[in-house]
Coordinates of C-alpha atoms in Angstrom, one line a residue:
M939 CA 0.0 0.0 0.0
R940 CA 1.0 3.6 -0.6
T941 CA 0.6 6.3 2.1
S942 CA -1.1 8.4 -0.6
Q943 CA -3.9 5.7 -0.5
L944 CA -3.8 5.1 3.2
Y945 CA -5.8 7.1 5.7
L946 CA -2.9 8.1 8.0
S947 CA -3.7 10.6 10.8
T948 CA -0.9 11.0 13.3
L949 CA -0.7 13.5 16.1
K950 CA 2.3 15.2 17.7
E951 CA 0.7 15.2 21.2
A952 CA -1.8 12.7 22.7
P953 CA -5.1 14.0 24.0
S954 CA -5.1 14.9 27.7
E955 CA -7.3 12.0 28.8
A956 CA -4.8 9.4 27.7
E957 CA -2.9 7.9 30.7
L958 CA -1.0 4.8 29.7
V959 CA 1.8 4.8 27.1
S960 CA -0.2 2.4 24.9
H961 CA -3.3 4.7 25.0
K962 CA -1.2 7.8 24.1
L963 CA 0.6 6.1 21.3
M964 CA -2.4 4.4 19.8
L965 CA -4.2 7.8 19.6
R966 CA -1.1 9.6 18.3
A967 CA -0.4 6.9 15.7
G968 CA -4.0 7.1 14.5
L969 CA -4.7 3.4 15.3
I970 CA -7.9 4.3 17.2
K971 CA -10.2 7.3 17.7
R972 CA -12.3 7.9 20.8
L973 CA -16.1 7.8 20.4
G974 CA -17.1 7.9 24.0
S975 CA -16.2 6.6 27.4
G976 CA -14.6 3.2 26.8
L977 CA -15.7 3.2 23.2
Y978 CA -13.1 3.4 20.3
T979 CA -13.3 3.3 16.5
W980 CA -10.5 1.2 15.1
M981 CA -9.1 3.2 12.2
P982 CA -7.6 1.6 9.0
L983 CA -4.1 1.4 10.4
G984 CA -5.3 0.0 13.7
M985 CA -7.5 -2.6 11.9
R986 CA -4.4 -3.9 10.1
V987 CA -2.8 -4.6 13.5
L988 CA -6.0 -6.1 14.9
R989 CA -6.4 -8.4 11.9
K990 CA -2.8 -9.6 12.3
V991 CA -3.5 -10.6 15.8
E992 CA -6.8 -12.3 14.8
A993 CA -5.0 -14.2 12.0
V994 CA -2.5 -15.7 14.5
V995 CA -5.2 -16.6 17.0
R996 CA -7.4 -18.2 14.3
D997 CA -4.4 -20.2 12.9
E998 CA -3.5 -21.6 16.3
M999 CA -7.1 -22.4 17.2
N1000 CA -7.6 -24.2 13.9
R1001 CA -4.4 -26.1 14.4
A1002 CA -5.7 -27.2 17.8
G1003 CA -8.8 -28.6 16.2
A1004 CA -11.3 -25.9 17.3
Q1005 CA -14.1 -25.0 14.9
E1006 CA -15.1 -21.4 14.3
L1007 CA -18.7 -20.2 14.6
L1008 CA -20.3 -16.9 15.3
M1009 CA -22.9 -16.5 18.1
P1010 CA -25.3 -13.5 18.4
T1011 CA -24.1 -10.5 20.4
I1012 CA -27.6 -10.0 21.8
Q1013 CA -28.7 -12.7 24.1
P1014 CA -32.1 -13.5 25.7
A1015 CA -32.4 -13.2 29.4
E1016 CA -33.9 -16.7 29.8
L1017 CA -30.6 -18.4 29.2
W1018 CA -28.8 -16.3 31.8
Q1019 CA -31.7 -16.9 34.3
E1020 CA -31.2 -20.6 33.9
T1021 CA -27.7 -20.3 35.3
G1022 CA -28.6 -17.6 37.9
R1023 CA -26.2 -15.2 36.3
W1024 CA -28.8 -12.7 35.1
E1025 CA -28.6 -11.1 38.6
L1026 CA -25.2 -12.5 39.6
F1027 CA -23.2 -10.9 36.8
G1028 CA -24.0 -7.5 38.2
P1029 CA -24.0 -4.0 36.7
Q1030 CA -21.2 -4.9 34.1
M1031 CA -24.0 -6.5 32.0
L1032 CA -25.7 -4.1 29.7
K1033 CA -29.4 -5.1 29.8
I1034 CA -31.8 -4.0 27.1
K1035 CA -35.5 -4.6 26.0
D1036 CA -36.9 -5.2 22.6
R1037 CA -40.1 -3.6 21.3
H1038 CA -42.1 -6.4 23.1
Q1039 CA -40.4 -5.5 26.4
R1040 CA -38.6 -8.8 26.5
D1041 CA -35.3 -8.8 28.3
F1042 CA -32.0 -9.2 26.5
C1043 CA -28.3 -8.4 27.2
F1044 CA -25.4 -7.4 25.1
G1045 CA -23.2 -10.4 25.6
P1046 CA -20.3 -10.0 28.0
T1047 CA -19.4 -13.7 27.5
H1048 CA -21.1 -16.7 25.8
E1049 CA -21.2 -19.7 28.2
E1050 CA -25.0 -19.8 28.3
V1051 CA -25.4 -19.5 24.5
V1052 CA -22.8 -22.1 23.6
T1053 CA -24.2 -24.5 26.3
D1054 CA -27.7 -24.1 24.7
I1055 CA -26.1 -25.0 21.3
A1056 CA -24.6 -28.1 22.9
R1057 CA -27.8 -29.4 24.5
L1058 CA -29.6 -29.0 21.2
E1059 CA -26.9 -30.4 18.8
L1060 CA -24.7 -32.8 20.7
R1061 CA -26.6 -35.9 21.6
S1062 CA -24.1 -38.7 21.9
Y1063 CA -20.6 -39.3 23.2
K1064 CA -19.7 -40.2 19.6
Q1065 CA -19.9 -36.5 18.8
L1066 CA -17.3 -35.6 21.5
P1067 CA -14.9 -34.0 22.0
V1068 CA -15.8 -30.7 20.3
N1069 CA -14.4 -27.2 20.6
F1070 CA -16.3 -24.2 19.3
Y1071 CA -14.7 -20.7 19.1
Q1072 CA -15.5 -17.3 17.8
V1073 CA -13.8 -13.9 17.4
Q1074 CA -16.4 -11.3 18.3
V1075 CA -17.2 -8.0 20.0
K1076 CA -18.2 -8.1 23.6
F1077 CA -19.5 -5.4 25.9
R1078 CA -19.0 -5.0 29.7
D1079 CA -20.1 -1.8 31.3
E1080 CA -16.9 -1.0 33.2
I1081 CA -17.5 1.3 36.2
R1082 CA -14.5 3.3 35.2
P1083 CA -13.3 2.7 31.6
R1084 CA -9.7 3.7 31.3
F1085 CA -6.4 3.0 29.6
G1086 CA -7.8 3.0 26.1
V1087 CA -8.3 -0.5 24.7
M1088 CA -6.8 -2.0 27.8
R1089 CA -10.0 -1.5 29.8
A1090 CA -12.7 -0.5 27.3
R1091 CA -16.4 -1.2 27.5
E1092 CA -16.5 -2.7 24.0
F1093 CA -13.7 -5.0 23.0
V1094 CA -12.8 -7.8 20.6
M1095 CA -12.4 -11.2 22.1
K1096 CA -11.8 -14.7 21.0
D1097 CA -13.7 -17.1 23.2
A1098 CA -13.7 -20.9 22.8
Y1099 CA -15.7 -23.6 24.6
S1100 CA -14.8 -27.3 24.7
F1101 CA -17.3 -30.2 25.4
D1102 CA -16.0 -33.6 26.6
A1103 CA -17.5 -36.8 27.9
T1104 CA -15.1 -37.2 30.8
F1105 CA -12.9 -35.1 33.1
E1106 CA -9.9 -36.8 31.6
G1107 CA -11.1 -35.6 28.2
L1108 CA -11.6 -32.1 29.6
Q1109 CA -8.0 -32.1 30.9
A1110 CA -6.7 -33.1 27.4
S1111 CA -8.8 -30.3 25.8
Y1112 CA -7.5 -27.8 28.4
D1113 CA -3.9 -28.8 27.9
K1114 CA -4.4 -28.4 24.1
M1115 CA -5.7 -24.9 24.6
Y1116 CA -2.9 -24.1 27.0
R1117 CA -0.4 -25.0 24.4
A1118 CA -2.3 -23.1 21.6
Y1119 CA -2.3 -20.0 23.8
S1120 CA 1.4 -20.3 24.5
N1121 CA 2.0 -20.6 20.7
V1122 CA -0.2 -17.5 20.0
F1123 CA 1.8 -15.2 22.3
A1124 CA 5.2 -16.6 21.3
R1125 CA 4.3 -16.1 17.6
L1126 CA 3.3 -12.5 18.3
G1127 CA 6.7 -11.9 19.8
L1128 CA 5.5 -11.1 23.3
K1129 CA 7.2 -11.7 26.6
F1130 CA 4.5 -13.5 28.6
R1131 CA 3.9 -15.8 31.6
A1132 CA 1.1 -18.4 32.1
V1133 CA 0.1 -18.2 35.8
A1134 CA -2.2 -20.2 38.0
A1135 CA -5.2 -18.0 38.7
D1136 CA -8.6 -17.7 40.5
T1137 CA -11.7 -18.7 38.5
G1138 CA -13.6 -15.6 39.6
A1139 CA -17.1 -14.9 38.3
I1140 CA -16.8 -17.5 35.4
G1141 CA -16.5 -20.3 38.0
G1142 CA -15.2 -23.8 37.6
S1143 CA -12.0 -25.5 38.9
G1144 CA -8.6 -25.2 37.2
S1145 CA -7.6 -21.9 35.7
H1146 CA -4.6 -20.2 34.2
E1147 CA -4.1 -16.6 33.1
F1148 CA -1.7 -15.5 30.4
H1149 CA 0.0 -12.2 31.1
V1150 CA 2.1 -10.0 29.0
L1151 CA 4.9 -8.7 31.3
A1152 CA 4.8 -4.9 31.5
D1153 CA 5.2 -2.3 34.2
A1154 CA 1.8 -0.9 33.5
G1155 CA 0.1 -4.2 34.3
E1156 CA -2.8 -4.2 36.8
D1157 CA -2.0 -7.7 38.1
L1158 CA 0.9 -8.6 40.4
L1159 CA 2.5 -11.9 39.5
A1160 CA 4.8 -14.2 41.5
Y1161 CA 7.2 -16.3 39.6
C1162 CA 10.4 -18.3 40.2
P1163 CA 13.3 -17.3 37.9
D1164 CA 14.8 -20.7 38.4
S1165 CA 11.8 -22.7 37.4
D1166 CA 8.5 -22.6 35.4
Y1167 CA 6.5 -21.7 38.5
A1168 CA 4.2 -18.7 38.1
A1169 CA 1.0 -17.6 39.7
N1170 CA -1.2 -14.6 40.2
V1171 CA -0.5 -13.2 43.7
E1172 CA -4.1 -14.0 44.5
L1173 CA -3.2 -17.7 44.4
A1174 CA 0.5 -17.9 45.0
E1175 CA 1.1 -20.0 48.0
A1176 CA 3.1 -18.7 50.9
L1177 CA 4.8 -21.7 52.5
A1178 CA 4.9 -22.2 56.2
P1179 CA 8.3 -21.5 57.8
T1180 CA 10.4 -24.7 58.0
A1181 CA 12.1 -23.8 61.2
P1182 CA 10.4 -24.9 64.4
R1183 CA 8.8 -22.2 66.6
A1184 CA 11.4 -20.8 69.1
Q1185 CA 10.8 -21.2 72.8
P1186 CA 9.6 -18.1 74.7
A1187 CA 12.5 -15.9 75.9
E1188 CA 10.6 -12.8 77.1
A1189 CA 8.0 -12.1 79.7
M1190 CA 4.7 -10.7 78.4
R1191 CA 4.5 -7.0 79.3
D1192 CA 2.5 -3.9 78.4
V1193 CA 4.1 -1.2 76.2
E1194 CA 2.6 2.3 76.2
T1195 CA 1.9 3.4 72.7
P1196 CA 0.0 6.7 73.0
R1197 CA -0.1 7.7 69.3
Q1198 CA 1.1 4.5 67.7
T1199 CA -1.7 2.7 65.9
T1200 CA 0.1 0.8 63.1
C1201 CA 2.7 -2.0 63.3
E1202 CA 5.2 0.3 61.6
Q1203 CA 4.8 3.0 64.2
V1204 CA 5.0 0.5 67.1
A1205 CA 8.1 -1.1 65.7
E1206 CA 9.8 2.3 65.3
L1207 CA 8.9 3.3 68.8
M1208 CA 10.3 0.0 70.3
G1209 CA 13.3 -0.1 68.0
I1210 CA 12.4 -3.6 66.7
P1211 CA 12.1 -5.2 63.3
L1212 CA 8.6 -4.9 61.8
Q1213 CA 8.7 -8.7 61.4
R1214 CA 8.3 -9.1 65.1
T1215 CA 4.9 -7.5 65.2
V1216 CA 1.5 -9.0 64.6
K1217 CA -1.6 -7.1 63.3
L1218 CA -5.2 -8.1 63.8
I1219 CA -7.8 -7.7 61.1
A1220 CA -11.5 -8.1 62.1
V1221 CA -13.8 -9.4 59.5
I1222 CA -17.5 -10.6 59.3
D1223 CA -17.8 -14.0 57.6
A1224 CA -20.6 -15.2 55.3
G1225 CA -22.6 -16.2 58.3
G1226 CA -22.4 -12.8 59.9
K1227 CA -20.0 -13.8 62.7
L1228 CA -16.9 -11.9 63.8
V1229 CA -13.6 -13.5 62.9
I1230 CA -10.1 -12.5 63.9
V1231 CA -7.3 -12.8 61.3
L1232 CA -3.7 -12.4 62.4
L1233 CA -0.9 -11.4 60.0
R1234 CA 2.7 -10.5 60.6
G1235 CA 3.2 -6.8 60.6
D1236 CA 5.0 -6.6 57.2
H1237 CA 2.5 -8.9 55.4
S1238 CA -0.7 -8.0 53.7
L1239 CA -4.0 -9.9 53.7
N1240 CA -4.9 -12.0 50.6
E1241 CA -8.7 -11.7 50.4
V1242 CA -9.1 -14.5 47.9
K1243 CA -7.3 -16.9 50.1
L1244 CA -9.2 -15.9 53.2
S1245 CA -12.5 -16.3 51.4
K1246 CA -11.6 -19.9 50.6
V1247 CA -10.8 -20.8 54.3
A1248 CA -13.6 -23.3 55.5
G1249 CA -16.5 -21.4 56.9
I1250 CA -15.5 -17.9 55.8
G1251 CA -16.9 -17.5 52.2
E1252 CA -17.9 -14.0 51.1
F1253 CA -16.7 -11.8 53.9
R1254 CA -16.5 -8.1 54.7
F1255 CA -14.3 -6.0 57.0
A1256 CA -15.8 -5.2 60.3
S1257 CA -16.9 -1.6 60.8
E1258 CA -15.4 0.6 63.6
E1259 CA -18.7 0.4 65.4
E1260 CA -18.7 -3.4 65.3
I1261 CA -15.0 -3.4 66.5
R1262 CA -15.7 -1.1 69.4
A1263 CA -18.7 -3.2 70.4
A1264 CA -16.8 -6.5 70.3
F1265 CA -13.4 -5.4 71.8
N1266 CA -14.5 -2.4 73.8
C1267 CA -11.4 -0.8 72.2
P1268 CA -10.8 1.4 69.1
P1269 CA -9.0 0.0 66.1
G1270 CA -5.3 0.4 66.2
F1271 CA -4.8 -1.3 69.5
L1272 CA -6.4 -4.8 68.8
G1273 CA -4.7 -8.1 69.6
P1274 CA -5.5 -11.8 70.2
V1275 CA -4.7 -11.7 73.9
G1276 CA -8.0 -11.2 75.7
A1277 CA -10.0 -11.2 72.5
P1278 CA -13.8 -11.6 72.8
D1279 CA -14.7 -15.1 74.0
G1280 CA -15.9 -17.5 71.3
T1281 CA -14.4 -15.5 68.5
R1282 CA -12.8 -17.6 65.8
V1283 CA -9.1 -16.9 65.3
I1284 CA -7.3 -17.5 62.0
A1285 CA -3.6 -17.2 62.2
D1286 CA -1.5 -17.0 59.0
R1287 CA 1.2 -19.7 58.8
T1288 CA 3.9 -17.2 59.5
V1289 CA 2.2 -15.9 62.7
A1290 CA 1.6 -19.4 64.0
A1291 CA 5.4 -19.9 63.9
M1292 CA 6.2 -16.7 65.8
S1293 CA 7.3 -16.3 69.4
D1294 CA 7.9 -13.2 71.6
F1295 CA 5.9 -11.1 69.3
V1296 CA 4.3 -7.7 69.7
C1297 CA 0.5 -7.1 69.2
G1298 CA -2.3 -4.8 70.4
A1299 CA -3.4 -5.0 74.0
N1300 CA -7.1 -4.5 73.4
K1301 CA -7.0 -1.3 75.5
P1302 CA -6.4 2.2 74.1
K1303 CA -2.8 3.5 73.8
Y1304 CA -1.2 0.1 74.7
H1305 CA 0.4 -2.8 73.0
I1306 CA 1.8 -6.0 74.4
A1307 CA 5.3 -7.4 73.9
G1308 CA 6.7 -10.9 74.5
V1309 CA 3.5 -12.7 73.5
N1310 CA 3.8 -16.5 73.0
W1311 CA 1.4 -19.1 71.8
G1312 CA 0.5 -21.8 74.3
R1313 CA 1.7 -19.7 77.2
D1314 CA -0.1 -16.4 76.9
L1315 CA -2.9 -17.4 74.6
A1316 CA -4.4 -20.5 73.2
E1317 CA -3.0 -22.0 70.0
P1318 CA -4.9 -20.6 67.0
E1319 CA -8.1 -22.4 66.1
T1320 CA -7.2 -22.3 62.4
V1321 CA -3.8 -21.9 60.8
A1322 CA -3.9 -21.1 57.1
D1323 CA -2.1 -19.3 54.2
V1324 CA -4.0 -16.0 54.1
R1325 CA -1.3 -13.6 53.1
N1326 CA 0.2 -12.3 49.8
V1327 CA 3.6 -13.6 49.0
V1328 CA 6.5 -11.2 49.0
E1329 CA 9.8 -11.0 47.1
G1330 CA 12.2 -13.6 48.3
D1331 CA 9.6 -16.1 49.7
P1332 CA 10.5 -19.7 48.9
S1333 CA 8.9 -20.9 45.7
P1334 CA 6.1 -23.4 46.2
D1335 CA 7.8 -25.8 43.8
G1336 CA 10.9 -25.9 46.0
K1337 CA 13.2 -24.7 43.2
G1338 CA 14.2 -21.3 44.4
T1339 CA 12.7 -18.1 45.7
L1340 CA 9.9 -15.9 44.3
S1341 CA 10.2 -12.7 42.4
L1342 CA 7.3 -10.3 41.7
C1343 CA 6.4 -8.5 38.4
R1344 CA 3.5 -6.7 36.8
G1345 CA 1.4 -8.4 34.1
I1346 CA -1.4 -7.5 31.7
E1347 CA -3.9 -10.3 31.4
V1348 CA -4.5 -11.1 27.8
G1349 CA -5.8 -14.7 28.0
H1350 CA -7.6 -16.9 30.5
V1351 CA -8.4 -20.6 30.4
F1352 CA -10.9 -22.3 32.7
Q1353 CA -11.9 -25.9 33.5
L1354 CA -15.6 -25.2 33.9
R1355 CA -16.5 -28.8 34.6
T1356 CA -20.3 -29.3 34.8
K1357 CA -21.2 -25.8 36.2
Y1358 CA -23.1 -24.7 33.2
S1359 CA -24.2 -28.1 31.7
E1360 CA -25.9 -29.1 35.0
A1361 CA -27.5 -25.7 35.4
M1362 CA -28.9 -25.8 31.9
S1363 CA -29.6 -29.6 31.7
A1364 CA -27.2 -30.0 28.9
T1365 CA -26.6 -33.8 28.7
F1366 CA -25.5 -36.4 26.2
T1367 CA -25.9 -40.2 26.0
D1368 CA -22.8 -41.9 27.3
V1369 CA -21.4 -45.2 26.1
D1370 CA -23.4 -47.0 28.8
G1371 CA -26.6 -45.4 27.7
A1372 CA -26.8 -43.0 30.7
Q1373 CA -27.5 -39.3 30.4
K1374 CA -24.5 -37.3 31.7
P1375 CA -23.7 -33.6 31.8
F1376 CA -20.9 -32.3 29.5
E1377 CA -17.5 -31.6 31.0
M1378 CA -16.8 -28.0 29.7
G1379 CA -13.8 -25.8 29.3
C1380 CA -13.8 -22.1 28.5
Y1381 CA -10.9 -20.2 26.8
G1382 CA -10.7 -16.5 26.2
I1383 CA -8.2 -14.2 24.5
G1384 CA -8.5 -10.4 24.6
V1385 CA -7.7 -9.7 20.9
S1386 CA -8.0 -5.9 21.1
R1387 CA -6.3 -5.8 24.5
I1388 CA -3.3 -7.7 23.0
V1389 CA -2.6 -4.6 20.8
G1390 CA -2.4 -2.3 23.8
A1391 CA -0.4 -4.8 25.9
A1392 CA 2.1 -5.3 23.0
I1393 CA 2.7 -1.5 22.9
E1394 CA 3.2 -1.3 26.7
Q1395 CA 6.0 -3.8 26.2
N1396 CA 7.4 -2.4 23.0
F1397 CA 7.9 1.4 22.7
D1398 CA 10.5 4.1 23.0
E1399 CA 10.7 7.9 22.9
R1400 CA 9.9 7.9 19.2
G1401 CA 6.8 5.8 19.3
I1402 CA 5.7 2.2 19.0
V1403 CA 8.1 -0.6 18.3
F1404 CA 5.8 -3.4 17.1
P1405 CA 7.0 -7.0 16.9
Q1406 CA 6.9 -8.0 13.2
A1407 CA 4.0 -10.4 13.6
L1408 CA 1.5 -7.7 14.5
A1409 CA 3.0 -4.6 12.9
P1410 CA 0.6 -2.9 10.4
F1411 CA 3.3 -3.3 7.8
A1412 CA 6.5 -5.3 8.0
L1413 CA 8.5 -2.8 6.0
A1414 CA 8.3 0.9 5.2
L1415 CA 9.8 2.2 1.9
V1416 CA 10.5 5.9 2.3
A1417 CA 11.0 7.6 -1.0
V1418 CA 12.8 10.9 -0.4
G1419 CA 12.0 13.4 -3.2
Y1420 CA 9.4 11.2 -4.8
H1421 CA 7.6 14.2 -6.3
R1422 CA 10.8 16.0 -7.3
S1423 CA 13.0 13.3 -8.8
D1424 CA 12.0 11.1 -11.7
A1425 CA 14.9 8.7 -10.8
V1426 CA 13.6 8.3 -7.2
R1427 CA 10.0 7.9 -8.3
E1428 CA 10.9 5.2 -10.9
A1429 CA 13.3 3.4 -8.6
A1430 CA 10.8 3.5 -5.7
D1431 CA 7.9 2.3 -7.8
K1432 CA 10.0 -0.6 -9.2
L1433 CA 11.3 -1.6 -5.8
Y1434 CA 7.8 -1.4 -4.3
A1435 CA 6.4 -3.7 -7.0
E1436 CA 9.3 -6.2 -6.6
L1437 CA 8.9 -6.3 -2.9
G1438 CA 5.1 -6.8 -3.2
A1439 CA 5.7 -9.6 -5.7
A1440 CA 8.1 -11.2 -3.3
G1441 CA 5.4 -11.3 -0.6
V1442 CA 6.7 -8.5 1.5
D1443 CA 4.1 -6.5 3.4
V1444 CA 5.4 -3.1 2.4
L1445 CA 4.1 0.5 2.8
L1446 CA 5.5 3.0 0.3
D1447 CA 5.7 6.5 1.7
D1448 CA 5.2 8.5 -1.4
R1449 CA 4.1 11.7 0.3
N1450 CA 5.4 15.1 -0.6
E1451 CA 6.8 15.7 2.9
R1452 CA 10.1 16.5 4.5
P1453 CA 12.3 13.4 5.2
G1454 CA 12.2 14.1 8.9
S1455 CA 8.4 14.1 9.0
M1456 CA 8.3 10.9 6.9
F1457 CA 10.8 9.1 9.2
A1458 CA 8.9 10.3 12.3
D1459 CA 5.6 8.9 11.2
M1460 CA 7.1 5.5 10.2
E1461 CA 8.8 5.3 13.6
L1462 CA 5.6 6.5 15.5
I1463 CA 3.4 3.8 13.9
G1464 CA 5.9 1.1 14.7
I1465 CA 6.9 -0.4 11.4
P1466 CA 9.9 -2.7 12.3
H1467 CA 12.0 -2.3 9.2
R1468 CA 12.6 0.7 6.9
L1469 CA 14.2 1.3 3.5
T1470 CA 15.1 4.8 2.4
I1471 CA 15.6 5.5 -1.2
G1472 CA 16.8 8.9 -2.5
D1473 CA 19.0 10.6 -5.2
K1474 CA 22.2 10.3 -3.2
G1475 CA 21.8 6.6 -2.5
L1476 CA 20.8 5.9 -6.2
A1477 CA 24.0 7.6 -7.3
E1478 CA 25.9 5.1 -5.1
G1479 CA 23.7 2.2 -6.2
V1480 CA 22.5 1.6 -2.6
V1481 CA 19.4 1.8 -0.4
E1482 CA 19.6 2.6 3.3
Y1483 CA 18.2 -0.1 5.6
A1484 CA 17.2 0.7 9.2
V1485 CA 15.9 -1.5 12.1
R1486 CA 13.3 0.2 14.2
A1487 CA 14.0 -1.6 17.4
S1488 CA 17.8 -1.2 17.5
G1489 CA 18.2 1.9 15.4
A1490 CA 20.9 0.1 13.4
V1491 CA 21.4 1.6 9.9
S1492 CA 23.3 0.0 7.0
K1493 CA 23.6 0.3 3.2
V1494 CA 22.4 -2.4 0.9
P1495 CA 23.1 -2.6 -2.8
L1496 CA 20.0 -1.8 -4.8
A1497 CA 20.3 -5.0 -6.7
D1498 CA 20.3 -7.1 -3.5
V1499 CA 17.7 -5.3 -1.5
V1500 CA 14.7 -7.6 -2.2
R1501 CA 16.6 -10.7 -1.2
H1502 CA 18.0 -8.9 1.8
C1503 CA 14.5 -7.9 3.0
Q1504 CA 13.2 -11.5 2.4
D1505 CA 16.1 -12.9 4.5
V1506 CA 15.6 -10.3 7.3
L1507 CA 11.8 -10.8 7.5
A1508 CA 12.1 -14.6 7.4
G1509 CA 14.6 -14.5 10.2

């Protein structure tokens, strides 16, 4: 394509509402245009990038044996009511009515629709396994759309759904999708990690997220540099200390803390490490009962882990009024010694291994030092992993220590099991003649989000540095003086035709612009390779070749340039 035929609309500065680098650069490069809050038009240049991503996704899905279909974006409420998600999904679901006042939604996901297909079409185990997928627009009414396409309300997603006769079959389908996803992100040239994850609102059992590693990521990941272990911090296990609990060495005593209400302040006052303090968090469990949770002073509560402790479920933090009523003490001075009778105590594994620790005294302006389990208070009723891991914790696989990094979630795979098939009475006839619910898997890739994530990982001060697999064009051919020099125009047109015939995805910049402006645009939009042809180079019989990522520049004989480009792009 020629720039004279391409709608190219670049900006020197990004609009003020743009926050992330990817948002700013996508707007500046003219990949997208804002329509409204969380709504973006994909412009011609952006569509080329989006289609590159879709092509890789489709290729890997087809290779894995999945079959493409296209389900309606508008879904009837009845299907969602069968699974109970019509109310459960919450305000993210955009609900609408037709002219007959019947309820519908703009699909945020398609588990119900595809399960309805399965119960109508898949009758026998002989038809299994099967995996259906689609690439389609979704809508989720984000409470605060931001970061451009990274958290938009309308987005392009690839979602796939597998149906198997047995759990073993589901595991095989799941593993196949896991490999396909790994292939997708590797082919797109992205640095990524697959991490164990929570199933969240989708439900089910096994789950992995695929994250592009970038500083702008909303998710915190734990991984072991010395092994393949990786998990979202929500699920990363904090192992119990291996050393036995030390014997008491101090007498329990009150410490006056008139203005010190945090572990950090108490540790500073006493001149002790923060790791010797214990904080108390009061929560109300799913049954409405007060529960005490104990964490080391330098650790933070993992709400997902706590919700999975037996008997806790959906919990909330106790209010100040509830705390004062239960402890007869304001927050900031709470501790397990003398806690309200009958209150359940959950101690994190690390706290259960501590001795001579410092905690609140349950009376204003005082803490207690030298506290020990068994001597000063009963052993905790429940010991569980309820904290977030920290840098340097031992890896759960025993192969080193954990490091933390940020990630942008671009894919998620779930083992749904029979959650939806049972709710919707989606069954098949098994080999023994019995009716059984399908074992289901669900596999999503944020196609439009990948574009933003790739930019967050690949940019510099001049603009986007796209990996070749998803760049709008593989090569830019900049013709300096195209409108002034017959020699440049003839050579550029000839080279452009030869490159196209050789299968090179090339953009010929034939605009009547200054060279600096032409170079700046090609760098901004992220084309990974550039050829520059001009009168001076033609006189020498060479073309200048530049690599966008490294900035390396070299001269290539005009006669060899097509082969050179083929070799570079193939490598």
